[in-house]
């Protein structure tokens, strides 16, 4: 039987094994990756019980979002004040008028406001901070608006995302003055943003200020701070925080597991093993996640024998390994293209009766694709589907890359159809791989069809997407379409084109005698800070 491999590893979570209150902070992402919630479809800062929007609310929120987006596109810097934290009551009169016109026929719920803020700021580039701040101030000043935590949480998250922490505290102060409930969740958002900004001391300070806002720190809050610090490789700060409060808040397996994970992510395996021993001495039995994290870290640093010793200990104490454990043992062999070793681990997994998951199958597919064995990779895909394991975009992306290397355009069509039949949503990388392949084969219609589909499915294009489109049109001598897409890239998506793409379009414009558009493009690049004005 053919097997599979993949460099792609999805995050795994403790949430199914621990109380619900812990679920939003205890995600165990890969040790070598920083999780970026901004890329997620569902914002983790929203409360778990946040209601879905009704059809009417969806329509209203889209109107508000479009207004914010259009204003930002035309006015990327609506205020000369570069530090909006100095003016938290900032509003834009023209936007307020537009908001009022939308609201005359509709009431505005907190869920609608939360969705507008979340969608407006769920981009990597060109965040419309001042427009969103104006919207928030306008809507919360309305007498009939019903205040709830969610919109404030979104604004706290946004302020932290753009590192305007005075503004974040302003929203917490507003919650207090307006009697909006402040919870551990409120502070977890702020703590996470502080840590992400590299401000671990300030994160701990925020924890210490919780009581000022009627939110007493408890064991869950204690665990949250440790989890967030560890997730961002601030293991030393997490350890100090743990040591200072472990007598007040009795640590459990979750806290210790997060500390182990933190030291592993920081690359300090000796400290991770020290904490691992300490928890066992304290009478706290490591669970499958603790063992899996240690095994993963040891494999990553090349201590394969030691990793298998820990795996043997795990079996000896009766801790049943899961797919995560075996995936961690596989990963090092996958990266080194040791397909036979990957198969050995997979066979051991089957002998112990452990079900493979999507990551396992992706590893096997990756191995076959790198070995150029497309047929074997497809066999594994079919196997995982028969086993009831859903493939994801990474599964198909590896196969698409293999097909692309073979130049099999018809095969790409068939595999893309299979992807849609299995209800697997393509991501930006999926579209880019296919668009590049079709552009190379001069299938312009397919490239444009995929671009349209991206828009319909609200899949955000990236720099590579536009590089493919612009290069394709420049190669065809279609300066007008190349110019259209580079403008869209700069103005609407706030993406910086690579120097080669930028120069390619300028050259096309010069050849076509489009000197005015040439100058307009230079102006737009300069205005966005993407390039210096040529001398």
Coordinates of C-alpha atoms in Angstrom, one line a residue:
X1 CA 0.0 0.0 0.0
X2 CA 1.4 3.4 -0.9
X3 CA 1.8 6.0 1.7
X4 CA 1.7 9.7 2.4
X5 CA 3.6 12.7 3.8
X6 CA 3.3 16.5 4.3
X7 CA 5.2 19.4 5.6
X8 CA 1.9 21.0 6.6
X9 CA 0.8 20.6 10.1
X10 CA -2.5 21.9 11.4
X11 CA -2.9 23.2 14.9
X12 CA -4.4 20.8 17.5
X13 CA -6.3 21.7 20.6
X14 CA -6.9 20.6 24.1
X15 CA -10.4 21.9 23.9
X16 CA -12.1 18.5 23.6
X17 CA -10.3 17.2 26.7
X18 CA -10.7 20.1 29.1
X19 CA -13.5 22.4 30.4
X20 CA -15.0 24.7 28.0
X21 CA -13.7 27.8 29.8
X22 CA -10.2 26.7 28.9
X23 CA -10.8 26.0 25.2
X24 CA -10.1 29.4 23.8
X25 CA -6.6 29.6 25.1
X26 CA -5.2 26.2 25.1
X27 CA -4.6 25.5 21.4
X28 CA -1.5 23.5 20.8
X29 CA -0.1 24.9 17.5
X30 CA 3.0 23.6 15.9
X31 CA 6.1 24.4 17.8
X32 CA 7.7 26.2 15.0
X33 CA 4.8 28.4 14.0
X34 CA 3.2 31.4 15.5
X35 CA -0.5 31.2 15.3
X36 CA -2.1 34.2 13.6
X37 CA -5.7 34.6 14.5
X38 CA -6.0 37.3 11.9
X39 CA -6.0 34.7 9.2
X40 CA -8.8 32.7 10.7
X41 CA -12.3 32.8 9.3
X42 CA -13.8 32.9 12.8
X43 CA -12.2 35.4 15.1
X44 CA -11.2 33.7 18.3
X45 CA -11.7 37.0 20.2
X46 CA -15.4 36.7 19.7
X47 CA -17.2 35.0 22.5
X48 CA -17.9 31.3 21.9
X49 CA -21.7 31.9 22.2
X50 CA -21.8 34.9 19.8
X51 CA -25.0 34.6 17.8
X52 CA -24.9 34.3 14.0
X53 CA -26.2 37.2 12.0
X54 CA -29.7 37.1 10.6
X55 CA -30.1 37.6 6.8
X56 CA -31.2 41.2 7.5
X57 CA -28.2 41.9 9.8
X58 CA -25.9 40.4 7.2
X59 CA -27.2 42.9 4.6
X60 CA -26.8 45.8 7.0
X61 CA -23.3 44.8 8.1
X62 CA -22.2 44.5 4.4
X63 CA -23.5 48.0 3.8
X64 CA -21.5 49.4 6.7
X65 CA -18.4 47.4 5.7
X66 CA -18.6 48.6 2.1
X67 CA -18.8 52.2 3.3
X68 CA -15.8 51.9 5.5
X69 CA -13.8 50.0 2.9
X70 CA -14.6 52.6 0.1
X71 CA -13.7 55.5 2.4
X72 CA -10.4 54.0 3.4
X73 CA -9.6 53.3 -0.3
X74 CA -10.1 56.9 -1.2
X75 CA -8.7 58.3 2.1
X76 CA -6.1 56.0 3.6
X77 CA -5.0 58.8 6.0
X78 CA -8.1 60.7 6.9
X79 CA -6.5 62.5 9.8
X80 CA -3.2 64.3 10.0
X81 CA -2.9 63.0 13.5
X82 CA -0.7 59.9 13.1
X83 CA -1.5 58.7 16.6
X84 CA -5.2 58.1 17.0
X85 CA -4.6 57.0 20.6
X86 CA -4.5 60.7 21.4
X87 CA -8.1 61.1 20.2
X88 CA -10.2 58.1 21.1
X89 CA -13.4 60.0 20.3
X90 CA -12.3 60.4 16.7
X91 CA -15.1 60.6 14.1
X92 CA -15.3 61.3 10.4
X93 CA -18.4 63.6 9.7
X94 CA -18.9 62.4 6.1
X95 CA -18.8 58.7 7.3
X96 CA -21.2 59.4 10.1
X97 CA -23.6 60.9 7.6
X98 CA -23.3 57.7 5.5
X99 CA -23.8 55.5 8.5
X100 CA -26.9 57.5 9.5
X101 CA -28.4 57.0 6.0
X102 CA -28.0 53.3 6.3
X103 CA -29.5 53.2 9.8
X104 CA -32.7 55.1 9.1
X105 CA -34.3 51.9 7.8
X106 CA -32.6 49.5 10.1
X107 CA -31.9 48.9 13.8
X108 CA -28.3 48.1 14.7
X109 CA -27.6 45.1 16.9
X110 CA -24.3 44.5 18.8
X111 CA -23.8 41.4 16.6
X112 CA -23.9 43.6 13.5
X113 CA -21.4 46.0 15.0
X114 CA -19.1 43.1 16.0
X115 CA -19.2 41.7 12.5
X116 CA -18.5 45.0 10.8
X117 CA -15.5 45.6 13.0
X118 CA -14.2 42.1 12.6
X119 CA -14.6 42.0 8.8
X120 CA -13.1 45.5 8.3
X121 CA -10.0 44.6 10.3
X122 CA -9.5 41.0 9.3
X123 CA -7.0 42.0 6.7
X124 CA -3.2 41.9 6.9
X125 CA -2.6 45.2 5.1
X126 CA -4.4 48.5 5.0
X127 CA -6.4 48.2 8.2
X128 CA -9.0 51.1 8.2
X129 CA -8.4 51.9 11.9
X130 CA -9.7 55.5 11.9
X131 CA -12.7 54.6 9.8
X132 CA -13.6 51.7 12.2
X133 CA -13.0 53.9 15.2
X134 CA -15.3 56.5 13.7
X135 CA -18.0 53.8 13.1
X136 CA -17.7 52.5 16.7
X137 CA -17.9 55.9 18.2
X138 CA -20.9 56.8 16.0
X139 CA -22.8 53.6 16.8
X140 CA -22.2 53.4 20.5
X141 CA -23.3 57.1 20.9
X142 CA -26.7 56.2 19.6
X143 CA -29.2 56.3 22.5
X144 CA -31.0 53.2 21.3
X145 CA -27.9 51.1 20.9
X146 CA -27.8 48.1 23.3
X147 CA -24.2 47.7 24.7
X148 CA -22.7 44.3 25.0
X149 CA -19.1 43.1 25.4
X150 CA -18.5 41.8 21.8
X151 CA -18.1 45.1 20.0
X152 CA -15.8 46.4 22.7
X153 CA -13.7 43.1 22.5
X154 CA -13.3 43.6 18.8
X155 CA -12.1 47.2 19.3
X156 CA -9.7 46.1 22.0
X157 CA -8.3 43.4 19.7
X158 CA -8.0 45.9 16.8
X159 CA -6.2 48.5 19.0
X160 CA -3.8 45.8 20.2
X161 CA -3.3 44.6 16.6
X162 CA -2.1 48.0 15.5
X163 CA -0.2 48.5 18.8
X164 CA -2.3 51.3 20.1
X165 CA -2.5 50.0 23.6
X166 CA -3.7 53.3 25.2
X167 CA -6.7 53.1 22.9
X168 CA -7.2 49.5 24.0
X169 CA -7.3 50.6 27.6
X170 CA -9.7 53.4 26.6
X171 CA -12.2 50.8 25.5
X172 CA -11.9 48.8 28.7
X173 CA -12.5 52.1 30.6
X174 CA -15.5 52.7 28.4
X175 CA -16.8 49.3 29.3
X176 CA -16.5 50.1 33.0
X177 CA -18.1 53.5 32.7
X178 CA -21.0 52.1 30.7
X179 CA -21.5 49.1 32.9
X180 CA -20.6 46.6 30.1
X181 CA -19.5 43.3 31.6
X182 CA -15.7 42.9 31.9
X183 CA -14.6 39.3 32.1
X184 CA -11.5 37.2 32.0
X185 CA -12.1 37.0 28.2
X186 CA -11.8 40.8 28.0
X187 CA -8.3 40.7 29.5
X188 CA -7.2 37.6 27.6
X189 CA -7.6 39.6 24.4
X190 CA -5.4 42.4 25.7
X191 CA -2.8 40.0 27.1
X192 CA -2.5 38.1 23.9
X193 CA -2.0 41.3 21.9
X194 CA 0.6 42.6 24.4
X195 CA 2.5 39.3 24.1
X196 CA 2.2 39.3 20.3
X197 CA 3.8 42.8 20.3
X198 CA 6.7 41.5 22.4
X199 CA 5.5 43.3 25.6
X200 CA 5.4 40.5 28.1
X201 CA 5.9 42.8 31.1
X202 CA 2.8 44.8 30.1
X203 CA 0.9 41.6 29.6
X204 CA 1.5 40.6 33.2
X205 CA 0.7 44.1 34.3
X206 CA -2.7 43.8 32.6
X207 CA -3.3 40.6 34.6
X208 CA -2.4 42.4 37.8
X209 CA -4.9 45.2 37.0
X210 CA -7.9 42.9 36.5
X211 CA -9.3 43.6 40.0
X212 CA -9.4 47.3 39.3
X213 CA -12.2 46.5 36.8
X214 CA -14.1 44.1 39.1
X215 CA -12.7 41.0 37.4
X216 CA -10.8 38.9 40.0
X217 CA -7.9 36.9 38.7
X218 CA -8.5 33.2 39.0
X219 CA -7.0 29.9 38.0
X220 CA -8.4 30.2 34.5
X221 CA -6.9 33.7 34.1
X222 CA -3.6 32.4 35.5
X223 CA -3.6 29.6 32.9
X224 CA -4.5 32.0 30.1
X225 CA -1.6 34.3 30.7
X226 CA 0.9 31.3 30.8
X227 CA -0.7 29.8 27.7
X228 CA -0.4 33.0 25.7
X229 CA 3.2 33.7 26.8
X230 CA 4.2 30.2 26.0
X231 CA 2.5 30.2 22.6
X232 CA 4.6 33.2 21.7
X233 CA 7.9 31.7 22.8
X234 CA 8.1 33.9 26.0
X235 CA 8.9 30.9 28.1
X236 CA 11.2 32.7 30.5
X237 CA 8.5 35.3 31.3
X238 CA 5.9 32.5 31.6
X239 CA 8.1 30.6 34.0
X240 CA 8.7 33.6 36.2
X241 CA 5.0 34.4 36.2
X242 CA 4.2 30.7 37.1
X243 CA 6.8 30.7 39.9
X244 CA 5.4 33.9 41.4
X245 CA 1.8 32.6 41.6
X246 CA 1.9 28.8 41.7
X247 CA 1.3 28.9 45.5
X248 CA -1.8 31.0 45.0
X249 CA -3.2 29.1 42.0
X250 CA -2.6 25.4 42.2
X251 CA -1.1 24.3 38.8
X252 CA -2.7 21.4 36.9
X253 CA -1.8 19.4 33.9
X254 CA -2.9 22.2 31.5
X255 CA -0.6 24.8 33.1
X256 CA 2.4 22.4 33.2
X257 CA 1.7 21.3 29.6
X258 CA 1.7 24.9 28.5
X259 CA 5.0 25.5 30.2
X260 CA 6.6 22.4 28.7
X261 CA 5.3 23.6 25.3
X262 CA 6.6 27.1 25.9
X263 CA 10.2 25.9 26.6
X264 CA 10.0 23.6 23.6
X265 CA 8.9 26.4 21.3
X266 CA 11.7 28.5 22.7
X267 CA 14.2 25.8 21.8
X268 CA 15.2 25.0 25.3
X269 CA 14.7 21.3 25.5
X270 CA 16.6 20.9 28.8
X271 CA 14.2 23.3 30.6
X272 CA 11.2 21.6 29.0
X273 CA 12.4 18.3 30.4
X274 CA 13.0 19.9 33.8
X275 CA 9.4 21.1 33.9
X276 CA 8.3 17.7 32.6
X277 CA 10.1 16.0 35.5
X278 CA 8.8 18.6 38.0
X279 CA 5.2 17.9 37.1
X280 CA 5.6 14.2 37.6
X281 CA 7.3 14.8 41.0
X282 CA 4.4 17.0 41.9
X283 CA 2.1 14.1 41.3
X284 CA 0.6 15.5 38.1
X285 CA 0.5 12.8 35.5
X286 CA 1.4 14.1 32.0
X287 CA -1.3 13.5 29.4
X288 CA -1.2 12.6 25.8
X289 CA -0.6 16.2 24.8
X290 CA 2.3 16.7 27.2
X291 CA 4.0 13.6 25.9
X292 CA 3.3 14.6 22.3
X293 CA 4.8 18.0 22.8
X294 CA 8.0 16.6 24.3
X295 CA 8.3 14.0 21.5
X296 CA 7.8 16.7 18.9
X297 CA 10.4 18.9 20.4
X298 CA 13.0 16.1 20.7
X299 CA 12.4 15.1 17.1
X300 CA 12.8 18.6 15.8
X301 CA 16.2 19.0 17.5
X302 CA 17.4 15.7 16.1
X303 CA 17.1 13.6 19.3
X304 CA 15.2 10.8 17.7
X305 CA 16.3 8.1 20.1
X306 CA 15.3 10.2 23.1
X307 CA 11.9 10.8 21.5
X308 CA 11.3 7.1 21.1
X309 CA 12.4 6.6 24.8
X310 CA 9.7 9.1 25.8
X311 CA 7.2 7.4 23.5
X312 CA 8.1 4.0 25.2
X313 CA 7.6 5.6 28.7
X314 CA 4.2 6.9 27.5
X315 CA 3.1 3.4 26.6
X316 CA 4.5 2.0 29.8
X317 CA 2.5 4.3 32.1
X318 CA -0.6 3.5 30.1
X319 CA -1.0 6.8 28.3
X320 CA -2.5 6.0 24.9
X321 CA -0.9 7.8 22.0
X322 CA -3.1 9.5 19.5
X323 CA -2.6 10.7 15.9
X324 CA -0.8 13.8 17.1
X325 CA 1.8 11.7 18.8
X326 CA 2.5 9.6 15.7
X327 CA 2.4 12.7 13.5
X328 CA 5.1 14.2 15.6
X329 CA 7.2 11.1 15.2
X330 CA 6.6 11.2 11.4
X331 CA 7.4 14.9 10.8
X332 CA 11.1 14.7 11.1
X333 CA 11.3 11.9 8.6
X334 CA 8.8 13.7 6.3
X335 CA 11.0 16.8 6.2
X336 CA 14.1 14.7 5.5
X337 CA 12.3 12.8 2.7
X338 CA 12.8 9.5 4.5
X339 CA 9.6 7.8 3.1
X340 CA 10.4 4.4 4.4
X341 CA 10.7 5.7 8.0
X342 CA 7.4 7.5 7.6
X343 CA 5.8 4.3 6.5
X344 CA 7.3 2.5 9.5
X345 CA 5.7 5.0 11.9
X346 CA 2.4 4.8 10.0
X347 CA 2.5 1.0 10.3
X348 CA 3.1 1.1 14.0
X349 CA 0.2 3.5 14.3
X350 CA -2.0 1.0 12.6
X351 CA -0.8 -1.9 14.8
X352 CA -1.7 0.1 17.9
X353 CA -5.1 0.7 16.5
X354 CA -4.7 4.5 16.3
X355 CA -6.8 6.2 13.6
X356 CA -5.0 8.4 11.1
X357 CA -6.1 12.0 10.8
X358 CA -5.9 14.6 8.0
X359 CA -2.3 15.5 9.0
X360 CA -1.2 11.9 8.9
X361 CA -2.6 11.4 5.4
X362 CA -1.2 14.7 4.3
X363 CA 2.3 13.5 5.4
X364 CA 1.9 10.4 3.3
X365 CA 0.6 12.4 0.3
X366 CA 3.5 14.8 0.6
X367 CA 6.0 12.0 0.6
X368 CA 4.6 10.5 -2.6
X369 CA 4.3 13.9 -4.3
X370 CA 7.9 14.7 -3.5
X371 CA 8.9 11.3 -4.8
X372 CA 7.0 12.1 -8.0
X373 CA 4.6 9.3 -7.4
X374 CA 1.3 11.1 -8.2
X375 CA -0.7 7.8 -8.6
X376 CA 0.3 6.7 -5.1
X377 CA -0.6 10.2 -3.7
X378 CA -4.1 9.9 -5.3
X379 CA -4.5 6.4 -3.8
X380 CA -3.9 7.9 -0.3
X381 CA -6.4 10.7 -1.0
X382 CA -9.0 8.1 -2.0
X383 CA -8.1 6.0 1.1
X384 CA -8.6 9.0 3.5
X385 CA -12.0 9.8 1.9
X386 CA -13.1 6.1 2.3
X387 CA -12.0 6.3 5.9
X388 CA -14.2 9.3 6.5
X389 CA -11.3 11.7 7.0
X390 CA -11.9 15.0 5.2
X391 CA -9.0 16.3 3.1
X392 CA -8.2 20.0 3.4
X393 CA -6.8 22.6 1.0
X394 CA -3.2 21.5 2.0
X395 CA -4.0 18.0 0.9
X396 CA -5.0 19.2 -2.6
X397 CA -2.3 21.8 -2.9
X398 CA 0.4 19.2 -2.6
X399 CA -1.2 17.2 -5.4
X400 CA -1.7 20.3 -7.5
X401 CA 2.0 21.1 -7.2
X402 CA 2.8 17.6 -8.3
X403 CA 0.4 17.8 -11.3
X404 CA 1.9 21.2 -12.1
X405 CA 5.4 19.8 -12.3
X406 CA 4.1 17.2 -14.7
X407 CA 2.4 19.9 -16.8
X408 CA -0.9 17.8 -16.8
X409 CA -3.5 20.5 -17.4
X410 CA -6.3 18.0 -17.8
X411 CA -5.2 16.3 -14.6
X412 CA -5.5 19.6 -12.8
X413 CA -9.0 20.1 -14.1
X414 CA -10.0 16.6 -12.9
X415 CA -8.4 17.1 -9.4
X416 CA -10.0 20.5 -9.0
X417 CA -13.4 19.0 -9.8
X418 CA -12.7 16.3 -7.2
X419 CA -11.9 19.0 -4.7
X420 CA -15.2 20.7 -5.3
X421 CA -17.1 17.4 -5.2
X422 CA -15.6 16.7 -1.7
X423 CA -16.8 20.2 -0.6
X424 CA -13.1 21.1 0.2
X425 CA -12.7 24.9 0.0
X426 CA -9.6 26.1 -2.0
X427 CA -7.4 28.7 -0.3
X428 CA -5.3 31.4 -1.8
X429 CA -2.4 29.0 -2.4
X430 CA -4.8 26.6 -4.2
X431 CA -5.9 29.3 -6.6
X432 CA -2.3 30.5 -7.1
X433 CA -1.0 27.1 -8.0
X434 CA -3.8 26.5 -10.5
X435 CA -3.7 30.0 -12.0
X436 CA 0.1 29.8 -12.5
X437 CA -0.3 26.5 -14.3
X438 CA -3.1 27.7 -16.5
X439 CA -1.2 30.9 -17.3
X440 CA 1.8 28.9 -18.3
X441 CA -0.3 26.8 -20.6
X442 CA -1.8 30.0 -22.1
X443 CA -5.3 29.1 -20.7
X444 CA -6.2 32.8 -20.0
X445 CA -10.0 32.0 -19.7
X446 CA -9.3 29.5 -16.9
X447 CA -7.1 32.0 -15.1
X448 CA -9.8 34.7 -15.2
X449 CA -12.4 32.1 -14.2
X450 CA -10.4 31.2 -11.1
X451 CA -9.9 34.9 -10.2
X452 CA -13.6 35.5 -10.4
X453 CA -14.3 32.4 -8.3
X454 CA -11.8 33.8 -5.6
X455 CA -13.9 36.9 -5.4
X456 CA -17.2 35.1 -5.2
X457 CA -15.8 32.9 -2.5
X458 CA -14.2 35.8 -0.7
X459 CA -10.8 34.3 -0.8
X460 CA -8.3 37.1 -0.5
X461 CA -5.7 37.3 -3.3
X462 CA -2.1 37.9 -2.3
X463 CA 1.0 39.3 -3.9
X464 CA 1.6 36.1 -5.8
X465 CA -2.0 36.1 -7.2
X466 CA -1.4 39.6 -8.7
X467 CA 2.1 38.7 -9.9
X468 CA 0.5 35.8 -12.0
X469 CA -2.2 38.0 -13.4
X470 CA 0.1 41.0 -14.2
X471 CA 2.9 38.9 -15.7
X472 CA 0.3 37.0 -17.8
X473 CA -1.1 40.3 -19.3
X474 CA 2.3 41.9 -19.7
X475 CA 3.4 38.8 -21.7
X476 CA 0.4 39.2 -23.9
X477 CA 1.2 42.9 -24.3
X478 CA -2.1 43.9 -22.7
X479 CA -0.9 47.0 -20.8
X480 CA -4.4 48.1 -19.9
X481 CA -5.3 44.9 -18.0
X482 CA -1.9 44.8 -16.3
X483 CA -2.4 48.4 -15.2
X484 CA -5.9 47.6 -13.9
X485 CA -4.6 44.7 -11.7
X486 CA -1.7 46.6 -10.3
X487 CA -4.0 49.5 -9.4
X488 CA -6.4 47.0 -7.7
X489 CA -3.5 45.5 -5.9
X490 CA -2.2 48.8 -4.6
X491 CA -5.5 50.7 -4.0
X492 CA -8.0 48.1 -2.9
X493 CA -5.8 45.4 -1.3
X494 CA -2.9 47.7 -0.1
X495 CA -0.4 45.1 -1.3
X496 CA 3.1 46.1 -2.4
X497 CA 4.0 44.7 -5.8
X498 CA 7.5 43.2 -6.2
X499 CA 10.0 45.5 -7.9
X500 CA 10.1 43.2 -11.0
X501 CA 6.3 43.3 -11.4
X502 CA 6.2 47.1 -10.9
X503 CA 9.0 47.7 -13.4
X504 CA 7.3 45.3 -15.9
X505 CA 4.1 47.4 -15.8
X506 CA 6.0 50.7 -16.1
X507 CA 7.8 49.3 -19.1
X508 CA 4.5 48.3 -20.7
X509 CA 3.1 51.8 -20.2
X510 CA 6.1 53.5 -21.7
X511 CA 6.0 51.2 -24.7
X512 CA 2.3 52.0 -25.2
X513 CA 3.0 55.7 -24.8
X514 CA 0.8 55.8 -21.7
X515 CA 2.9 58.4 -19.9
X516 CA 0.1 59.9 -17.9
X517 CA -0.8 56.5 -16.5
X518 CA 2.9 55.8 -15.9
X519 CA 3.1 58.9 -13.7
X520 CA -0.1 58.1 -11.9
X521 CA 1.2 54.6 -11.0
X522 CA 4.5 56.1 -9.7
X523 CA 2.4 58.6 -7.7
X524 CA 0.3 55.8 -6.1
X525 CA 3.4 53.8 -5.2
X526 CA 5.0 56.9 -3.6
X527 CA 1.8 57.9 -1.8
X528 CA 1.5 54.4 -0.3
X529 CA 5.1 54.5 0.8
X530 CA 6.0 51.5 -1.4
X531 CA 8.7 53.3 -3.3
X532 CA 10.7 56.5 -3.3
X533 CA 10.1 59.1 -6.0
X534 CA 12.7 58.7 -8.8
X535 CA 15.2 61.5 -9.1

